[in-house]
Coordinates of N, CA and C in Angstrom, one line a residue:
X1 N -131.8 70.5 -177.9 CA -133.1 71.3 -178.0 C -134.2 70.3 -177.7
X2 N -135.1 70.9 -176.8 CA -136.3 70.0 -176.6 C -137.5 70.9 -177.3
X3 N -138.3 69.9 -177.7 CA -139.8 70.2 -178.2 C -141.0 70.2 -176.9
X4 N -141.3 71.1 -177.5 CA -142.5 71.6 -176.7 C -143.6 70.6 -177.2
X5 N -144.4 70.1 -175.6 CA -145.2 69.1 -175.8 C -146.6 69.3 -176.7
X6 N -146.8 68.7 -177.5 CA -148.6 69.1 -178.6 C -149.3 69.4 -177.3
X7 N -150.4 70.2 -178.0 CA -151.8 71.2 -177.0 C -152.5 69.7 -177.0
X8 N -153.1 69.7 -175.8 CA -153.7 68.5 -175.2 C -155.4 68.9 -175.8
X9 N -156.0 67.7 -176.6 CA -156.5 68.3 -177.0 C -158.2 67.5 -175.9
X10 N -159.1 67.7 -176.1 CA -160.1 67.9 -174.8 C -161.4 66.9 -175.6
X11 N -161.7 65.5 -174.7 CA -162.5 64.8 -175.3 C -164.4 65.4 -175.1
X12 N -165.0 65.3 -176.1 CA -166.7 65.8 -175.5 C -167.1 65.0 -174.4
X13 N -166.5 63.6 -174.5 CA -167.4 62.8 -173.5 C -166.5 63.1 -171.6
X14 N -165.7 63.6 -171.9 CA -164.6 63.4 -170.8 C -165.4 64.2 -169.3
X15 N -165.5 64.0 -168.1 CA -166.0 64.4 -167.2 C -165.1 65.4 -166.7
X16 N -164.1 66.0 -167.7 CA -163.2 67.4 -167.0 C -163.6 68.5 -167.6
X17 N -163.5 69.7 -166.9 CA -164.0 70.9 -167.8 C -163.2 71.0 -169.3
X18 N -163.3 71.7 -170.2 CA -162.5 71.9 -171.1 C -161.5 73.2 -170.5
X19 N -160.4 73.3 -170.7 CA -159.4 74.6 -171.1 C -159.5 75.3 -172.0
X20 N -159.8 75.5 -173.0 CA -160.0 76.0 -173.7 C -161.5 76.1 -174.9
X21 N -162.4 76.9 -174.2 CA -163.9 76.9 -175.3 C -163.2 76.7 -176.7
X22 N -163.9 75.8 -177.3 CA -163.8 75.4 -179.1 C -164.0 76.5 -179.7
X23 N -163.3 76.6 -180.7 CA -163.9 78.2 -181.5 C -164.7 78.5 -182.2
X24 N -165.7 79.5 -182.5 CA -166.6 79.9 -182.7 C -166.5 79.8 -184.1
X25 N -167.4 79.1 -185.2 CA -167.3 79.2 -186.9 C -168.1 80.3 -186.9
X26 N -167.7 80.5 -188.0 CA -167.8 81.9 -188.6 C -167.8 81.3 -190.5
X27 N -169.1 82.0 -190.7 CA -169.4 81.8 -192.2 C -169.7 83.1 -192.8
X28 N -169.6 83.0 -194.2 CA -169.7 84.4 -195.2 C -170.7 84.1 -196.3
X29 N -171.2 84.9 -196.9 CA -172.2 84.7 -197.8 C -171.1 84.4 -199.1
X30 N -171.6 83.2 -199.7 CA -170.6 82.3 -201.1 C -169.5 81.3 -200.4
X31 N -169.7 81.3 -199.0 CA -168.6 80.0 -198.6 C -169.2 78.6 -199.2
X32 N -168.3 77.7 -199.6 CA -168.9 76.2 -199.2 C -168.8 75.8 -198.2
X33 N -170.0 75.0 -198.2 CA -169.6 73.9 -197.1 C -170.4 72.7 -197.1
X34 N -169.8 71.6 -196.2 CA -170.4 70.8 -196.1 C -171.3 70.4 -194.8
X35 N -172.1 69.4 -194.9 CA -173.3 68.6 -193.7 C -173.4 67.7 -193.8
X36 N -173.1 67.1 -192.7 CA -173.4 65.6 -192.3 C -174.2 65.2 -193.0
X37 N -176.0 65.6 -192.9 CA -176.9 64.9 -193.4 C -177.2 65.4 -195.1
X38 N -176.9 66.7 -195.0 CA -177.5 67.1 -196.4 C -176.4 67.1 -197.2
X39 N -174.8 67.2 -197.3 CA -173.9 67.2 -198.0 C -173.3 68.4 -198.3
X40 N -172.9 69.0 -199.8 CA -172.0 70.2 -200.2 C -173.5 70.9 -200.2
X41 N -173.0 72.3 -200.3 CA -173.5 73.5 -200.0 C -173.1 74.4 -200.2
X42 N -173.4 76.2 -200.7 CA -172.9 77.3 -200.2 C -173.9 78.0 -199.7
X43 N -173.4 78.8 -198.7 CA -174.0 79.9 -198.2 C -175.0 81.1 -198.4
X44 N -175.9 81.1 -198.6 CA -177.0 82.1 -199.2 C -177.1 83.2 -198.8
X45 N -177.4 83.2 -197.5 CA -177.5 84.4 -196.4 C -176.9 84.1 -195.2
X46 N -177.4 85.2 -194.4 CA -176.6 84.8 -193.0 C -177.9 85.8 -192.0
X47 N -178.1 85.1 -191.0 CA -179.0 85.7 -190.0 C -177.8 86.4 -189.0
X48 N -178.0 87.7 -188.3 CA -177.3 87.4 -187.2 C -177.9 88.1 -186.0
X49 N -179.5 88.3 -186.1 CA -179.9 88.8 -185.3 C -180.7 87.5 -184.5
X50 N -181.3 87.3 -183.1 CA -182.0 86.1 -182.4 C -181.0 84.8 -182.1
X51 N -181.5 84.0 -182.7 CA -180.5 82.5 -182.5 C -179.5 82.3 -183.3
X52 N -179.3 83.5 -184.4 CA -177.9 83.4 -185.2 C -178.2 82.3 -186.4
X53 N -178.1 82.3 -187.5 CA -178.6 81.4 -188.8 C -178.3 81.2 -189.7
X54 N -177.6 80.5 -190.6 CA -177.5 80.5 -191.8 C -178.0 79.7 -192.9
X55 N -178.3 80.4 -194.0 CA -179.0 80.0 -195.1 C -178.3 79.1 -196.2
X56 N -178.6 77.5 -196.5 CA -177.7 76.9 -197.2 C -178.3 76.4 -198.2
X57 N -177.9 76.8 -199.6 CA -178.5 76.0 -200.6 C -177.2 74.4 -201.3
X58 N -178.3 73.7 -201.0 CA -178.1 72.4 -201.3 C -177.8 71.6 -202.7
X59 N -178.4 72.8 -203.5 CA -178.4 72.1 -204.9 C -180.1 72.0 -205.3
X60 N -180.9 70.7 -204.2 CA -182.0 70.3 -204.5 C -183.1 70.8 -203.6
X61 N -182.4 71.4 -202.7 CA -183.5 72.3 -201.5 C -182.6 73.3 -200.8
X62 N -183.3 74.0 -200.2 CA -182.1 75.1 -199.4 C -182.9 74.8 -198.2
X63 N -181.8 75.1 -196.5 CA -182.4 74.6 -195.5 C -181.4 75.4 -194.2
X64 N -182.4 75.9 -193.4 CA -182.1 77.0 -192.7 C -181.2 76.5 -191.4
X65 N -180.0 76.7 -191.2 CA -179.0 75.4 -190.1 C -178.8 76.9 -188.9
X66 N -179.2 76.8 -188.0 CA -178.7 77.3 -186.5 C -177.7 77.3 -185.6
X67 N -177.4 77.8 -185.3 CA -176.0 78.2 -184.4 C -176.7 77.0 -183.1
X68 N -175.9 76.3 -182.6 CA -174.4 75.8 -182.8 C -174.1 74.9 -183.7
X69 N -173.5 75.3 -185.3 CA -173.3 75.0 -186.4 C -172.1 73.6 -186.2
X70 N -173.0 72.1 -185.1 CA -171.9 71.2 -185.1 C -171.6 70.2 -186.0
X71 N -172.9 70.1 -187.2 CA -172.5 69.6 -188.2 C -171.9 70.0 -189.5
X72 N -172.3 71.1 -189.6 CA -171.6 72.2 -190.9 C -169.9 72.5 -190.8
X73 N -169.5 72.2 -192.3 CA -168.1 72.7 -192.2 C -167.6 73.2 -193.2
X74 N -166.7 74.2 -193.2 CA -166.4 75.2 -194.1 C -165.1 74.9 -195.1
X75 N -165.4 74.3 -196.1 CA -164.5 73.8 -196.8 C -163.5 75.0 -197.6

C-alpha cells in the first residue's frame, strides 16, 4: 500500500500563483478569539454589509477588525 503524498502547501512570499485560494474565516456573534496585537477576545457583532467587519471586545476596549481578518483567530 502506498500513501498518498501531503497537499503541498503554498508559501506567501513564493513568486508562484497559489492552487488553491486560503479559506475564507468566517465568525459568529460569542466566538473567541484571538489578535496578534490586542490578544483574547469575543465577538460582539458582525458587519456584513460594505467592507465586511467585526466587532471585538477586548476586555479593556472594543475595536472594530476588517475583512481580510489576517490577524484574528478563532479559537
Amino acid at each position: 500500500m502506498t500513501k498518498s503524498p501531503a497537499p503541498r502547501r503554498h508559501l506567501p512570499t513564493s513568486p508562484f500563483r497559489s492552487e488553491v485560494p486560503p479559506p475564507l474565516k468566517e465568525f459568529a456573534t460569542g466566538d473567541r478569539v484571538t489578535h496578534d496585537q490586542y490578544g483574547l477576545g469575543r465577538i460582539i457583532s458582525i458587519e456584513t454589509g460594505g467592507q465586511g467587519a467585526v466587532l471585538v471586545d477586548f476586555g479593556s476596549h472594543q475595536v472594530r477588525v476588517v475583512q481580510p481578518y489576517d490577524k484574528l483567530f478563532k479559537l
